[in-house]
XYZ file of C-alpha atoms in Angstrom:
674
model
C 20.730 -14.286 -18.642
C 21.454 -15.472 -22.159
C 18.907 -18.310 -22.304
C 17.927 -19.032 -25.943
C 14.233 -18.568 -26.742
C 12.380 -20.319 -29.569
C 9.886 -17.724 -30.791
C 8.407 -19.786 -33.635
C 5.352 -21.119 -31.704
C 4.297 -17.589 -30.830
C 5.352 -15.828 -34.039
C 4.283 -17.694 -37.194
C 6.323 -17.260 -40.310
C 5.645 -14.003 -42.205
C 5.599 -14.407 -46.018
C 7.035 -10.977 -46.705
C 7.051 -7.315 -45.739
C 3.749 -5.953 -44.495
C 2.070 -2.994 -46.188
C 2.446 0.297 -44.390
C -0.656 2.333 -43.537
C -1.571 5.049 -46.042
C -1.976 7.735 -43.351
C 0.851 9.578 -41.652
C 2.379 7.960 -38.578
C 1.141 9.347 -35.265
C 4.236 9.521 -33.109
C 4.500 9.785 -29.337
C 7.859 9.418 -27.642
C 7.865 7.192 -24.556
C 11.613 7.157 -23.872
C 13.358 9.746 -21.754
C 16.049 11.819 -23.353
C 19.444 11.473 -21.716
C 19.140 14.900 -20.130
C 15.698 14.079 -18.706
C 16.550 10.690 -17.204
C 16.858 10.588 -13.411
C 20.390 9.970 -12.126
C 20.700 5.721 -11.289
C 22.505 7.005 -7.835
C 25.882 5.471 -7.031
C 26.840 7.012 -3.688
C 25.944 4.255 -1.251
C 25.146 6.551 1.667
C 22.290 7.998 -0.403
C 20.736 4.539 -0.640
C 20.636 3.831 3.105
C 17.611 4.480 5.294
C 16.565 3.494 8.787
C 13.461 3.078 10.895
C 12.995 5.088 14.074
C 10.324 5.473 16.760
C 9.623 8.989 17.973
C 7.579 10.053 21.015
C 4.340 11.883 20.237
C 1.568 13.396 22.351
C -2.088 12.673 21.686
C -5.039 14.345 23.432
C -7.291 12.172 25.627
C -10.000 10.395 23.687
C -13.606 11.565 23.865
C -15.585 8.420 23.104
C -19.034 9.663 23.996
C -21.546 7.892 21.790
C -18.888 6.017 19.779
C -19.663 2.346 19.122
C -16.711 -0.080 19.075
C -16.420 -3.666 17.881
C -13.625 -5.669 19.510
C -12.591 -8.924 17.813
C -10.754 -11.501 19.918
C -9.057 -14.764 18.941
C -10.418 -16.872 21.808
C -9.060 -20.395 22.276
C -7.204 -19.554 25.479
C -5.228 -16.608 24.081
C -4.514 -14.037 26.805
C -7.786 -12.181 27.502
C -6.412 -9.371 29.691
C -6.338 -6.871 26.827
C -9.870 -7.811 25.782
C -11.308 -7.050 29.203
C -9.206 -3.924 29.675
C -10.140 -2.424 26.297
C -13.822 -3.200 26.780
C -13.856 -1.536 30.186
C -11.797 1.408 28.923
C -14.232 2.157 26.092
C -17.257 1.892 28.357
C -15.650 4.060 31.036
C -14.932 6.748 28.433
C -18.530 7.046 27.318
C -18.445 4.643 24.381
C -20.100 1.303 23.793
C -18.045 -1.830 23.130
C -19.249 -5.134 21.669
C -16.923 -8.138 21.859
C -16.954 -10.720 19.059
C -14.941 -13.921 19.381
C -13.715 -14.603 15.855
C -12.104 -17.991 16.429
C -13.382 -20.487 13.876
C -15.198 -17.892 11.752
C -14.269 -17.923 8.079
C -14.546 -15.014 5.661
C -18.254 -15.510 4.939
C -19.232 -15.975 8.583
C -17.249 -12.894 9.596
C -18.915 -10.838 6.862
C -22.354 -11.911 8.093
C -21.471 -10.912 11.643
C -20.061 -7.561 10.517
C -23.145 -6.691 8.450
C -25.223 -6.666 11.606
C -22.751 -4.421 13.420
C -23.305 -0.693 13.838
C -19.722 -0.053 14.944
C -17.868 3.198 14.284
C -14.482 1.625 15.080
C -13.163 -1.945 14.823
C -10.241 -3.182 16.923
C -8.700 -6.581 16.268
C -6.698 -8.594 18.775
C -6.523 -11.532 16.344
C -2.811 -10.931 15.799
C -2.089 -11.991 19.391
C -2.463 -15.608 18.270
C 0.912 -16.461 16.724
C 0.506 -20.238 16.850
C 0.746 -22.175 13.538
C -2.362 -22.275 11.378
C -3.827 -25.808 11.059
C -3.059 -27.039 7.559
C -0.655 -24.142 6.924
C 1.955 -24.411 9.678
C 4.243 -21.701 8.304
C 1.475 -19.107 8.704
C 0.639 -17.613 12.132
C -3.023 -18.198 12.990
C -3.510 -14.513 13.753
C -2.237 -13.526 10.305
C -4.655 -15.843 8.506
C -7.505 -14.606 10.705
C -6.613 -10.966 10.013
C -6.608 -11.618 6.272
C -10.105 -13.118 6.550
C -11.203 -10.135 8.635
C -9.967 -7.640 6.041
C -11.753 -9.537 3.297
C -14.935 -9.783 5.366
C -14.918 -6.060 6.122
C -14.724 -5.339 2.409
C -17.447 -7.889 1.648
C -19.738 -6.471 4.347
C -19.207 -2.852 3.314
C -18.876 -1.811 6.953
C -17.802 1.827 7.042
C -15.612 1.553 10.128
C -11.778 1.677 10.114
C -9.916 -1.388 11.345
C -7.115 -1.109 13.900
C -4.917 -4.166 14.519
C -3.025 -4.746 17.769
C 0.118 -6.819 18.276
C 2.313 -7.380 21.353
C 6.085 -6.816 21.473
C 6.332 -7.352 17.715
C 8.178 -4.220 16.534
C 11.604 -2.781 17.469
C 10.288 0.118 19.550
C 11.765 -1.936 22.385
C 12.806 -5.588 22.748
C 11.021 -7.828 20.247
C 9.628 -10.991 21.803
C 6.934 -12.007 19.279
C 8.364 -11.616 15.741
C 5.626 -13.787 14.207
C 3.074 -11.121 15.116
C 5.030 -8.575 13.047
C 3.594 -10.236 9.941
C 0.372 -8.365 10.783
C 2.285 -5.119 10.186
C 3.345 -6.122 6.680
C -0.194 -7.183 5.826
C -1.587 -4.020 7.412
C 0.717 -1.707 5.461
C -0.500 -3.351 2.276
C -4.132 -3.055 3.387
C -3.584 0.666 3.915
C -2.679 0.967 0.230
C -5.360 -1.335 -1.157
C -8.198 -0.328 1.206
C -7.342 3.145 2.525
C -10.875 3.946 3.680
C -11.262 0.575 5.361
C -7.981 0.426 7.267
C -7.253 2.451 10.396
C -3.765 1.502 11.567
C -1.376 -0.672 13.575
C -0.673 -0.486 17.296
C 1.946 -2.546 19.112
C 1.503 -2.934 22.865
C 3.270 -4.729 25.690
C 1.969 -7.656 27.696
C 0.438 -5.663 30.566
C -2.696 -3.624 29.744
C -2.367 -0.916 32.393
C -4.744 2.020 32.645
C -2.300 4.381 30.942
C -1.697 1.950 28.079
C -5.437 1.610 27.469
C -5.791 5.395 27.388
C -2.976 5.622 24.833
C -4.558 2.990 22.580
C -7.960 4.679 22.676
C -6.409 8.105 22.078
C -4.515 6.774 19.030
C -7.644 5.309 17.491
C -9.763 8.364 18.279
C -7.232 10.869 16.891
C -6.443 8.792 13.751
C -3.456 11.006 12.867
C -0.811 8.265 13.237
C -1.339 4.821 11.740
C 1.802 2.991 12.959
C 2.501 3.399 16.665
C 3.890 1.518 19.642
C 2.427 2.035 23.116
C 5.147 1.733 25.706
C 5.372 2.569 29.441
C 6.824 5.980 28.579
C 4.022 6.929 26.176
C 3.243 6.604 22.472
C 5.971 6.172 19.843
C 5.302 6.818 16.150
C 7.166 5.049 13.354
C 9.251 7.094 10.897
C 11.684 6.454 8.052
C 14.740 8.667 7.734
C 18.120 8.794 6.033
C 20.770 6.581 7.552
C 23.084 9.574 7.966
C 21.059 10.505 11.052
C 22.001 7.245 12.758
C 25.137 6.167 14.653
C 28.555 6.797 13.153
C 30.192 4.171 10.968
C 32.532 1.700 12.633
C 36.166 1.743 11.594
C 36.557 -2.036 11.223
C 35.068 -3.454 7.990
C 33.313 -6.812 8.148
C 35.256 -9.734 6.696
C 34.031 -13.318 6.156
C 36.230 -15.634 8.218
C 35.070 -19.175 7.509
C 32.360 -20.939 5.502
C 29.554 -18.661 4.324
C 26.159 -20.153 3.540
C 23.813 -18.543 1.006
C 20.215 -19.706 0.643
C 18.833 -19.084 -2.814
C 22.494 -19.306 -3.780
C 21.960 -20.154 -7.437
C 19.310 -17.469 -8.048
C 19.901 -14.052 -9.573
C 20.566 -12.358 -6.239
C 22.526 -15.280 -4.813
C 24.956 -15.273 -7.741
C 25.800 -11.595 -7.266
C 26.088 -12.101 -3.516
C 28.500 -15.017 -3.956
C 30.733 -12.915 -6.217
C 30.672 -10.065 -3.709
C 31.620 -12.390 -0.847
C 34.481 -13.744 -2.914
C 35.654 -10.178 -3.415
C 35.512 -9.644 0.361
C 37.835 -12.588 0.916
C 35.467 -15.499 1.614
C 37.465 -18.751 1.532
C 34.447 -20.992 0.939
C 30.810 -20.386 0.042
C 28.055 -22.984 0.267
C 25.270 -22.245 -2.196
C 21.959 -23.789 -1.126
C 18.899 -24.099 -3.328
C 16.139 -26.598 -3.927
C 17.618 -27.749 -7.237
C 21.227 -27.574 -6.128
C 23.767 -28.534 -8.831
C 20.902 -28.993 -11.318
C 20.150 -25.265 -11.281
C 21.015 -23.498 -14.567
C 24.470 -21.928 -14.488
C 25.512 -23.590 -11.212
C 28.604 -25.243 -12.693
C 29.791 -22.056 -14.387
C 29.376 -20.123 -11.143
C 31.504 -22.646 -9.235
C 34.227 -22.366 -11.863
C 34.128 -18.570 -11.767
C 34.329 -18.392 -7.962
C 37.180 -20.865 -7.767
C 39.089 -18.778 -10.314
C 38.784 -15.957 -7.784
C 40.266 -18.124 -5.051
C 36.993 -19.052 -3.333
C 35.932 -22.664 -2.981
C 32.261 -23.054 -3.911
C 29.920 -25.919 -3.111
C 26.413 -26.152 -4.535
C 23.975 -28.316 -2.563
C 20.290 -29.139 -2.830
C 18.471 -28.333 0.396
C 14.975 -27.113 1.245
C 15.852 -24.790 4.128
C 12.180 -24.635 5.106
C 12.528 -28.325 6.033
C 14.085 -28.230 9.501
C 15.223 -31.856 9.381
C 17.061 -31.349 6.065
C 18.789 -28.248 7.371
C 19.784 -29.905 10.641
C 21.256 -32.880 8.757
C 23.241 -30.527 6.537
C 24.682 -28.740 9.557
C 25.751 -32.074 11.043
C 27.417 -33.066 7.781
C 29.195 -29.808 6.903
C 29.879 -28.378 10.305
C 29.018 -24.858 11.477
C 29.265 -21.890 9.098
C 30.760 -18.574 10.161
C 28.059 -16.518 8.402
C 24.598 -17.072 6.923
C 22.893 -15.042 4.180
C 19.218 -15.909 3.616
C 18.335 -14.685 0.123
C 15.760 -17.325 -0.832
C 12.105 -16.522 -1.395
C 9.072 -17.059 -3.593
C 6.144 -14.901 -4.686
C 2.438 -15.628 -4.770
C 1.059 -12.264 -5.816
C -2.512 -11.067 -5.606
C -4.635 -8.304 -4.128
C -5.935 -8.949 -0.623
C -9.422 -9.845 -1.847
C -7.970 -12.822 -3.740
C -5.372 -14.052 -1.239
C -5.857 -17.394 0.466
C -4.163 -19.171 3.337
C -2.441 -21.377 0.753
C -0.924 -18.268 -0.835
C 0.407 -17.200 2.542
C 1.784 -20.671 3.193
C 3.741 -20.781 -0.063
C 5.457 -17.472 0.650
C 5.986 -18.006 4.378
C 7.514 -21.450 3.969
C 10.313 -20.149 1.744
C 10.854 -16.833 3.550
C 9.742 -17.114 7.168
C 10.005 -20.809 7.997
C 13.437 -20.984 6.408
C 14.603 -17.936 8.380
C 13.226 -19.348 11.627
C 15.007 -22.667 11.040
C 18.278 -20.916 10.296
C 17.891 -18.785 13.410
C 17.051 -21.594 15.809
C 19.678 -24.015 14.491
C 22.545 -21.477 14.528
C 21.891 -19.526 17.737
C 24.641 -21.381 19.613
C 27.231 -21.057 16.824
C 28.352 -17.456 17.480
C 28.149 -16.440 13.823
C 30.055 -13.449 12.437
C 26.986 -12.446 10.421
C 23.364 -13.555 10.137
C 21.803 -11.602 7.272
C 18.175 -11.834 6.146
C 17.247 -10.433 2.735
C 13.962 -8.629 3.254
C 12.094 -6.201 0.986
C 10.784 -2.657 0.859
C 7.400 -4.390 0.516
C 7.521 -5.219 4.213
C 8.788 -1.769 5.193
C 6.156 0.420 3.530
C 3.680 -2.104 2.149
C 3.062 -3.092 -1.451
C -0.335 -3.175 -3.097
C -0.898 -6.586 -4.619
C 1.813 -8.230 -2.507
C 0.246 -8.642 0.917
C 1.661 -12.121 1.543
C 5.177 -11.076 0.534
C 4.992 -7.905 2.644
C 3.852 -9.912 5.662
C 6.662 -12.459 5.331
C 9.310 -9.765 4.985
C 7.994 -7.813 7.971
C 8.457 -11.010 9.943
C 12.092 -11.223 8.795
C 12.741 -7.681 10.020
C 11.277 -8.510 13.424
C 13.161 -11.810 13.621
C 16.460 -9.977 13.216
C 15.470 -7.597 16.020
C 14.422 -10.499 18.261
C 17.675 -12.330 17.576
C 19.674 -9.223 18.409
C 17.646 -8.702 21.606
C 18.677 -12.213 22.625
C 22.351 -11.295 22.247
C 23.100 -12.739 18.801
C 24.308 -11.106 15.598
C 21.565 -10.300 13.116
C 20.803 -7.973 10.228
C 17.675 -7.673 8.066
C 18.069 -5.626 4.887
C 14.902 -4.362 3.198
C 15.896 -4.147 -0.440
C 14.533 -1.978 -3.174
C 14.697 -3.158 -6.785
C 17.894 -4.537 -8.324
C 18.625 -4.396 -12.031
C 18.491 -7.629 -14.035
C 17.838 -9.915 -11.058
C 14.870 -11.342 -9.200
C 15.096 -8.575 -6.592
C 12.225 -6.483 -7.890
C 9.649 -7.984 -5.557
C 7.508 -5.462 -3.756
C 8.319 -2.717 -6.250
C 6.237 -3.896 -9.204
C 4.560 -0.939 -10.879
C 6.359 1.579 -8.684
C 8.887 2.776 -11.261
C 6.475 5.614 -12.025
C 6.406 6.384 -8.317
C 10.103 7.060 -7.873
C 11.470 3.543 -7.193
C 14.506 2.956 -9.416
C 16.457 -0.313 -9.787
C 19.972 -0.372 -8.378
C 22.988 -1.909 -10.041
C 23.765 -5.088 -8.054
C 27.360 -3.987 -7.412
C 26.167 -0.694 -5.918
C 23.512 -2.449 -3.819
C 26.085 -4.869 -2.412
C 28.509 -2.057 -1.681
C 25.709 -0.573 0.428
C 25.282 -3.962 2.132
C 28.941 -3.838 3.079
C 28.433 -0.407 4.639
C 25.542 -1.717 6.728
C 27.536 -4.754 7.863
C 30.488 -2.545 8.729
C 28.169 -0.359 10.745
C 26.632 -3.185 12.750
C 22.977 -2.240 12.206
C 20.128 -4.645 12.925
C 17.773 -3.446 10.184
C 18.237 -1.174 7.185
C 16.423 -0.115 4.044
C 18.637 -0.048 0.941
C 16.863 1.440 -2.051
C 17.122 4.071 -4.764
C 13.918 6.066 -4.284
C 12.825 9.565 -5.196
C 10.850 10.068 -2.000
C 8.834 13.056 -3.175
C 7.593 11.141 -6.201
C 7.071 8.031 -4.098
C 5.151 9.912 -1.410
C 2.819 11.418 -3.998
C 1.734 7.891 -4.916
C 2.005 6.496 -1.392
C -0.327 9.126 0.070
C -2.628 9.531 -2.934
C -5.558 7.928 -1.112
C -4.713 8.533 2.552
C -2.253 10.737 4.445
C 0.604 9.127 6.349
C 3.357 10.774 8.398
C 5.659 7.762 7.932
C 7.714 9.514 5.232
C 7.498 13.045 6.640
C 11.223 13.227 7.487
C 12.092 12.253 3.920
C 9.685 14.706 2.272
C 10.206 17.837 4.333
C 7.374 17.185 6.783
C 4.628 16.735 4.189
C 2.316 13.855 5.103
C 0.556 14.001 1.743
C -3.063 13.163 1.269
C -4.239 16.772 0.905
C -7.881 16.937 1.907
C -10.035 18.416 -0.839
C -13.731 19.173 -1.008
C -15.377 15.981 -2.339
C -16.636 16.320 -5.886
C -20.170 15.601 -4.707
C -20.086 19.086 -3.189
C -18.090 20.720 -5.970
C -20.323 19.504 -8.795
C -23.711 19.239 -7.153
C -24.951 22.390 -8.932
C -24.076 21.093 -12.407
C -26.745 19.630 -14.639
C -26.659 15.941 -15.534
C -24.515 16.475 -18.630
C -22.043 18.607 -16.713
C -21.779 16.036 -13.933
C -21.265 13.247 -16.450
C -18.474 15.128 -18.215
C -16.802 16.134 -14.954
C -16.841 12.557 -13.680
C -15.596 11.206 -16.999
C -12.691 13.663 -16.836
C -12.012 12.507 -13.275
C -12.011 8.823 -14.262
C -9.778 9.404 -17.290
C -7.327 11.558 -15.306
C -6.850 8.987 -12.557
C -6.780 6.110 -15.039
C -3.964 7.862 -16.909
C -2.034 8.337 -13.664
C -2.389 4.671 -12.701
C -1.236 3.518 -16.143
C 1.604 6.055 -16.303
C 0.256 7.974 -19.307
C 1.025 11.607 -19.945
C -2.564 12.773 -19.608
C -6.268 11.850 -19.758
C -6.398 12.294 -23.518
C -4.571 8.951 -23.781
C -7.589 7.180 -22.232
C -10.316 6.247 -24.708
C -13.591 6.708 -22.783
C -15.304 3.793 -24.541
C -12.442 1.310 -24.523
C -12.629 -1.501 -21.907
C -10.313 -1.104 -18.930
C -8.679 -4.455 -19.612
C -7.775 -3.366 -23.137
C -6.358 -0.142 -21.706
C -3.930 -2.255 -19.667
C -5.586 -2.481 -16.253
C -4.750 -5.394 -13.977
C -6.471 -6.242 -10.698
C -3.839 -4.167 -8.904
C -4.423 -1.183 -11.185
C -8.157 -1.550 -10.634
C -7.615 -1.337 -6.873
C -5.538 1.817 -7.200
C -8.089 3.461 -9.495
C -10.903 2.535 -7.094
C -8.971 4.082 -4.197
C -8.193 7.281 -6.071
C -11.791 7.748 -7.139
C -13.018 6.926 -3.638
C -10.734 9.587 -2.167
C -11.991 12.157 -4.679
C -15.625 11.274 -4.014
C -15.147 11.065 -0.253
C -16.686 7.619 0.098
C -15.884 3.924 -0.092
C -16.384 2.317 -3.491
C -16.892 -1.399 -4.261
C -13.784 -3.475 -4.860
C -15.208 -4.753 -8.159
C -15.984 -1.274 -9.484
C -13.741 -1.386 -12.560
C -14.882 -4.882 -13.492
C -18.588 -4.126 -13.007
C -18.439 -1.039 -15.254
C -15.869 -1.982 -17.868
C -15.130 1.348 -19.598
C -14.379 4.883 -18.367
C -17.658 6.157 -19.841
C -19.710 3.396 -18.201
C -17.943 3.938 -14.892
C -18.544 7.699 -15.025
C -22.247 7.057 -15.636
C -22.456 4.786 -12.596
C -20.550 7.248 -10.428
C -22.942 10.023 -11.418
C -25.939 7.853 -10.594
C -24.578 6.695 -7.240
C -23.203 10.111 -6.278
C -25.853 12.522 -7.473
C -28.858 10.305 -8.113
C -30.943 10.308 -11.254
C -31.231 13.564 -13.202
C -34.052 15.764 -11.933
C -36.200 18.245 -13.842
C -35.225 21.829 -13.183
C -37.367 23.362 -10.416
C -38.284 27.044 -10.776
C -38.680 27.543 -6.979
C -35.196 26.036 -6.442
C -33.709 28.292 -9.098
C -35.399 31.321 -7.552
C -33.841 30.344 -4.214
C -30.475 30.162 -5.957
C -31.080 33.578 -7.506
C -31.884 34.971 -4.072
C -28.590 33.630 -2.725
C -26.729 35.247 -5.628
C -28.344 38.600 -4.941
C -27.585 38.303 -1.227
C -23.865 38.035 -1.919
C -23.557 40.181 -5.060
C -21.956 43.632 -4.925
C -24.039 45.900 -7.269
C -23.360 49.546 -8.058
C -26.201 51.975 -8.685
C -26.688 51.522 -12.461
C -26.315 47.732 -12.245
C -28.758 47.534 -9.359
C -31.317 49.555 -11.379
C -30.859 47.356 -14.451
C -31.296 44.140 -12.456
C -34.374 45.518 -10.723
C -35.906 46.519 -14.036
C -35.250 43.072 -15.488
C -36.820 41.348 -12.495
C -39.925 43.566 -12.730
C -40.256 42.677 -16.435
C -40.096 38.975 -15.580
C -42.668 39.364 -12.874
C -44.938 41.190 -15.316
C -44.606 38.415 -17.877
C -45.345 35.780 -15.250
C -48.475 37.737 -14.276
C -49.736 38.352 -17.830
C -48.537 35.030 -19.209
C -46.858 36.555 -22.283
C -43.324 36.449 -23.628
C -41.236 39.396 -24.811
C -42.863 39.335 -28.255
C -46.314 39.492 -26.768
C -47.220 35.834 -27.313
C -48.995 34.243 -24.379
C -47.445 31.222 -22.747
C -49.652 28.147 -22.830
C -50.914 28.140 -19.259
C -51.624 24.424 -18.980
C -48.767 22.969 -21.040
C -45.770 25.046 -19.988
C -43.422 23.176 -17.669
C -40.673 24.196 -15.293
C -38.007 23.878 -17.980
C -39.761 26.350 -20.283
C -40.294 28.892 -17.518
C -36.684 28.481 -16.417
C -35.539 29.167 -19.985
C -37.259 32.546 -19.789
C -35.508 33.399 -16.515
C -32.143 32.229 -17.809
C -32.434 34.152 -21.082
C -33.587 37.349 -19.426
C -31.201 37.416 -16.471
C -28.291 35.816 -18.227
C -27.656 33.366 -15.369
C -27.161 29.624 -15.465
């Protein structure tokens, strides 16, 4: 943005040129050649995507012998679903234990979970959408679900978690948008804890027999992880290109009166104000916490007025309902509202706190709710919420941000269901602005930043069309899906990737490498660690990963450590500790621990076991006549040596000191097998 930077405190004065190394430079090119660079797409229709809900059929659940743990919020929250689910599990042959989680913190929940023998965990905690004490912007059910996810990881319970919400997603009218925050958090949990998380199910208020059967069938089948149970059946969530939606309207949207922009002096707000001026806005009101004191505010006002648009910059905390109400009384009603404000408080789920959620939700969710409630009677021409791809597909390391943006999407749907104009746009990354949230680290996974002018042209298309929600992003979906489904399959993107759900199931390495000796297992696991570490860091191959260099020096963050843990867990076919990379700080040390925990300590070679293996080889081998005779002769020679106790040169084996390894060497050398 042209801000001068004083580098002298960080870069002390250098007395003169530095000596060059005496060895030849080792060059590796990291920049793409012009011909190799992906095309930064400019056709706006290619940037538009939509959410849809498609009917699916699931077979009835067979719950015989399956143990379920059902967590409920208590405190007077509707208990009809608790009773109905409990009875449904028991009637289907399973066993259901109910745990009231109200008042239990992370540690207490972990203690309770450690004593559980559940195969499945279902949470109704999201039903409680009242404000959290001490963090009023955060729904109580969201904070409780965060603690539950953390407790499940702490307890090491090997049972997938399924979270239920009610009327929170646009598979029908949305009546409880605050509960949709569970979906943003859940989508992030699926990326950070793929073996821990089961999925998300939205239900309606009445737990009829058919609805219970659908919920149990969804959990038992575990083929869809984002569904809505409705009176007509089960609907599965999908993303698709916007071209499959309704036709474009002929009448373009035009701003008629005053247009308010929250976050108006930020990077996104500045571009938005210019775009609105180009669309004919007569006056824009730019709201931010610092107001006229924000850097560049005066220059922006001058620029907009030169374009014929009156601009007013005001300080207002939109999350403060009283401030916003007073501003409305003073300025009069706007004709359109664009909510582009927001803050980040990043961190993996294990480190998130209720305070982190509060900071993000106050700026994003509380502000949006205040704008919604205070303008519902104003008949606005447009009410636009700037959401993020983080809420649409989840974002590892950004659970709080994903949750807040999922709420914005649901709020737009709820507002529309009530008969008011609304649009929530889930943005991908923008170039040279603050709109990269939710896409950090995903450039290697096909997410490319858009030029702001192109992104806003796409916004105009969505406004012209009259949609309620839209995803606007420049994404190579095949590359994105490869990363998105690296640790668990998901059909969410199947329409964008030709029906491939990803997550190809492979034979776990514990089975592939069980026959290797200790050295072979160590090398194979080291190769596995280095390969996945290179992928996480975006390197060209495992040779770029020094096996003895600490992970932190290699460039790993807590988010990268989570992704590496998930990739290794998927390859090994088991859940690995969240602190794996920090407990074993180098690839070599980690490979050693994985060998120990996967295969156990190295064992001395057992002759009887090797003879059993030889027998299996002979059972499956196809031998012609001469080969069969040669093998038989060799086996008879070995038997003779074992009987006489002599080697091929006639020297007797020491009867009391020879061990299994020595005898095995004879068999290996004579038969030529390993």
